[in-house]
Coordinates of C-alpha atoms and ligand atoms in Angstrom, one line a residue:
M269 CA 94.3 37.3 72.1
A270 CA 95.4 39.5 75.0
F271 CA 92.3 38.3 76.9
D272 CA 93.2 34.7 76.1
L273 CA 96.8 35.2 77.5
F274 CA 95.4 36.9 80.6
S275 CA 93.0 34.0 81.1
L276 CA 95.8 31.5 80.7
D277 CA 98.0 33.3 83.2
Q278 CA 95.1 33.4 85.6
L279 CA 94.4 29.7 85.1
I280 CA 98.1 28.8 85.8
L281 CA 98.1 31.0 88.9
V282 CA 94.9 29.4 90.2
L283 CA 96.3 25.9 89.5
G284 CA 99.5 26.8 91.2
Q285 CA 97.6 28.1 94.3
I286 CA 95.5 24.9 94.4
T287 CA 98.6 22.7 94.1
L288 CA 100.2 24.6 97.0
L289 CA 97.1 24.3 99.1
V290 CA 96.9 20.6 98.5
L291 CA 100.6 20.1 99.3
A292 CA 100.2 22.2 102.5
G293 CA 97.1 20.2 103.4
L294 CA 99.0 16.9 102.9
L295 CA 101.9 18.2 105.0
I296 CA 99.6 19.2 107.8
L297 CA 97.9 15.8 107.6
A298 CA 101.3 14.1 107.7
L299 CA 102.4 16.2 110.7
I300 CA 99.2 15.6 112.7
S301 CA 99.3 11.9 111.8
A302 CA 102.9 11.6 113.0
I303 CA 102.1 13.3 116.3
L304 CA 99.1 11.0 116.8
I305 CA 101.2 8.0 116.0
V306 CA 104.0 9.0 118.3
F307 CA 101.4 9.7 121.1
S308 CA 99.7 6.3 120.5
I309 CA 103.0 4.4 120.5
R310 CA 104.3 6.1 123.6
T311 CA 101.1 5.8 125.6
G312 CA 99.7 2.6 124.2
R313 CA 96.4 4.3 123.5
M314 CA 95.3 4.7 119.9
V315 CA 93.7 8.1 119.3
F316 CA 91.9 8.9 116.0
P317 CA 93.3 5.8 114.3
H318 CA 91.2 6.5 111.1
L319 CA 92.9 9.8 110.7
F320 CA 96.5 8.5 110.7
L321 CA 95.5 5.5 108.7
A322 CA 94.2 7.9 106.0
G323 CA 97.5 9.8 106.4
M324 CA 99.5 6.6 106.0
A325 CA 97.6 5.7 102.8
L326 CA 98.3 9.2 101.3
V327 CA 101.7 10.3 102.5
E328 CA 103.4 7.4 104.3
G329 CA 106.9 8.6 103.4
V330 CA 106.4 12.0 104.8
I331 CA 104.8 10.6 108.0
R332 CA 107.8 8.3 108.4
A333 CA 110.1 11.3 108.0
F334 CA 108.2 13.2 110.7
C335 CA 108.0 10.2 113.0
G336 CA 111.8 9.8 112.6
L337 CA 112.3 13.5 113.6
L338 CA 110.0 12.8 116.6
G339 CA 112.2 9.9 117.7
V340 CA 110.3 6.9 116.4
E341 CA 112.4 4.3 114.6
D342 CA 111.2 2.9 111.3
R343 CA 110.9 -0.6 112.8
E344 CA 108.8 0.7 115.7
L345 CA 106.5 2.5 113.2
T346 CA 106.1 -0.6 111.0
E347 CA 105.2 -2.7 114.1
F348 CA 102.7 -0.1 115.0
V349 CA 101.1 -0.1 111.5
I350 CA 100.8 -3.9 111.7
R351 CA 99.2 -3.6 115.1
L352 CA 96.8 -1.1 113.8
H353 CA 96.0 -3.2 110.7
N354 CA 95.2 -6.2 113.0
R355 CA 93.0 -4.0 115.2
F356 CA 91.0 -2.8 112.2
N357 CA 90.6 -6.3 110.8
Q358 CA 90.0 -8.2 114.0
G359 CA 86.2 -7.9 114.0
K360 CA 85.8 -9.1 110.4
F361 CA 88.4 -11.9 111.0
D362 CA 86.6 -13.2 114.0
R363 CA 83.3 -13.4 112.1
I364 CA 84.8 -15.7 109.5
P365 CA 84.6 -19.4 110.3
A366 CA 87.9 -21.2 110.9
K367 CA 87.3 -23.5 107.9
D368 CA 87.5 -20.5 105.6
K369 CA 90.8 -19.3 107.2
A370 CA 94.4 -20.2 106.7
I371 CA 97.5 -19.8 108.7
F372 CA 100.8 -19.4 107.0
L373 CA 103.9 -20.2 109.1
P374 CA 107.4 -19.5 107.8
Q375 CA 109.7 -22.6 107.4
C376 CA 112.3 -20.8 109.6
L377 CA 110.3 -21.7 112.7
R378 CA 111.2 -25.4 112.3
S379 CA 114.0 -27.2 114.0
A380 CA 117.2 -27.4 112.0
K381 CA 116.6 -31.2 112.2
C382 CA 113.1 -31.1 110.8
P383 CA 112.3 -34.2 108.9
A384 CA 109.4 -32.7 106.9
H385 CA 109.6 -32.7 103.1
L386 CA 108.6 -29.9 100.7
T387 CA 105.4 -30.6 98.8
P388 CA 103.2 -28.3 96.6
E389 CA 101.2 -27.5 99.8
G390 CA 104.4 -26.5 101.7
L391 CA 106.1 -28.6 104.3
I392 CA 104.0 -31.3 105.9
C393 CA 104.8 -31.4 109.6
Q394 CA 105.6 -34.9 110.9
R395 CA 104.8 -34.0 114.5
C396 CA 108.3 -34.9 115.6
M397 CA 108.0 -32.3 118.3
L398 CA 111.4 -30.8 117.7
C399 CA 109.8 -27.4 117.3
D400 CA 106.7 -25.6 118.5
I401 CA 104.8 -26.1 115.2
G402 CA 104.4 -29.8 116.1
R403 CA 103.0 -28.8 119.5
S404 CA 100.4 -26.4 118.1
I405 CA 99.4 -27.5 114.6
D406 CA 96.9 -30.2 115.7
A407 CA 94.9 -27.8 117.9
L408 CA 94.8 -25.2 115.1
E409 CA 93.7 -27.7 112.5
A410 CA 91.1 -29.2 115.0
Q411 CA 89.5 -25.7 115.0
G412 CA 89.2 -25.9 111.2
Y413 CA 92.2 -23.9 110.1
H414 CA 94.3 -24.8 107.1
V415 CA 97.8 -24.5 108.4
H416 CA 100.7 -24.3 105.9
I417 CA 104.4 -24.2 106.6
V418 CA 105.8 -22.3 103.6
P419 CA 109.2 -21.3 102.3
G420 CA 108.1 -18.0 100.8
S421 CA 105.5 -15.7 99.5
T422 CA 105.3 -17.5 96.1
F423 CA 103.7 -20.5 98.0
I424 CA 101.3 -18.2 99.8
K425 CA 100.1 -16.7 96.6
R426 CA 99.6 -20.1 95.0
L427 CA 97.9 -21.6 98.0
V428 CA 95.6 -18.6 98.4
K429 CA 94.7 -18.9 94.7
A430 CA 94.0 -22.7 95.1
E431 CA 92.2 -22.7 98.5
K432 CA 90.5 -19.3 98.3
P433 CA 90.5 -18.6 102.1
K434 CA 88.5 -15.6 103.2
A435 CA 91.0 -14.7 105.9
I436 CA 94.6 -15.5 106.9
I437 CA 97.0 -15.2 109.7
G438 CA 100.5 -14.5 108.4
V439 CA 103.6 -15.1 110.5
G440 CA 107.0 -13.8 109.5
C441 CA 109.7 -11.3 110.0
L442 CA 108.7 -7.6 110.1
M443 CA 109.0 -6.8 106.4
E444 CA 107.5 -10.2 105.3
V445 CA 104.4 -9.5 107.5
R446 CA 104.2 -5.8 106.3
E447 CA 104.4 -6.9 102.6
G448 CA 102.1 -9.9 103.2
L449 CA 99.4 -7.7 104.7
M450 CA 99.6 -5.3 101.8
L451 CA 99.3 -8.2 99.4
A452 CA 96.3 -9.6 101.3
D453 CA 94.6 -6.2 101.2
R454 CA 95.1 -6.1 97.4
L455 CA 93.6 -9.6 97.1
G456 CA 90.6 -8.7 99.3
L457 CA 91.6 -11.0 102.1
V458 CA 91.1 -10.2 105.8
S459 CA 94.5 -10.6 107.3
M460 CA 96.2 -10.6 110.7
G461 CA 100.0 -10.4 111.0
V462 CA 102.3 -11.8 113.7
I463 CA 105.9 -10.9 113.7
T464 CA 108.6 -13.4 114.6
L465 CA 110.7 -12.7 117.7
K466 CA 113.9 -12.9 115.9
D467 CA 114.9 -12.7 112.2
G468 CA 116.9 -15.4 110.5
C469 CA 116.8 -18.4 108.3
I470 CA 116.6 -21.2 110.9
E471 CA 115.0 -21.9 114.3
T472 CA 113.4 -18.5 114.6
L473 CA 110.8 -18.0 117.4
V474 CA 107.3 -16.6 117.6
N475 CA 104.9 -16.0 120.5
W476 CA 102.5 -18.9 120.1
T477 CA 100.1 -17.3 122.7
I478 CA 99.4 -14.6 120.2
I479 CA 98.8 -17.0 117.3
N480 CA 96.5 -19.2 119.4
E481 CA 94.6 -16.2 120.8
L482 CA 94.1 -14.7 117.3
A483 CA 93.0 -18.1 115.9
A484 CA 90.6 -18.7 118.8
G485 CA 88.9 -15.3 118.1
G486 CA 88.0 -12.5 120.5
A487 CA 91.7 -11.9 121.4
N488 CA 92.2 -8.8 123.5
L489 CA 94.8 -7.1 121.3
E490 CA 95.3 -4.3 123.8
A491 CA 96.2 -6.9 126.5
L492 CA 98.7 -8.7 124.3
P493 CA 102.2 -7.3 124.6
S494 CA 102.2 -6.5 120.9
V495 CA 101.9 -8.5 117.6
K496 CA 105.7 -8.8 117.9
A497 CA 105.2 -10.6 121.2
I498 CA 107.2 -10.9 124.4
E499 CA 110.9 -10.2 124.3
Ligands
LIG115 S1 107.4 -30.6 114.6 FE1 106.9 -30.6 112.4 S2 107.8 -28.7 111.7 FE2 108.7 -29.0 113.7 S3 110.6 -30.0 113.3 FE3 109.1 -31.6 113.6 S4 108.3 -32.1 111.6 FE4 109.4 -30.1 111.4

């Protein structure tokens, strides 16, 4: 019995030590990831992106806390994560033909006087040219893209289920894009995110150069100002 108790104590001690080691390892990974992220954001050069991507998958909250201490705002970090996500997906995205890809535009990009009506496929652009969607949609569709103007993520989920695209470009505000990319990952879709220039419900803006270059394929992501575009 005494031997059993001794063994149990020993086991608990070993388990405690292993837990502490794992926690210390995760903390070190988070700290290194945060330093690499801050360096990458400040210099525009991504160093060991796989390492901090692994860190973000394991201990995102701790990395965000470290980045905050190192002077990186939450928004800046989220933009960086989206840029990183695009960079990792770009090769796969470019290899998929446009006919198997969809572009989801938020309805807030439209003019306040937009005459389009809501349908199960989203809003059907009338090409009234009151907003930039009308000036870009034909060229994107001519490449083979399925372009949808949607009021929210429920439409995206339904259209993805119905059309089964292999890849998507999602446009939206920062959190919409972040959550949309996570959803696309869970659905096994190759996704690229573009953040709108200003948040809001009507007449928001996006950098169409970025959308067009991503859609055309082979975009030099490093040369683009950022997924968030020119301010
Ligand atoms: S161009 Fe299309 S999306 Fe833009 S306001 Fe006109 S109908 Fe609406």
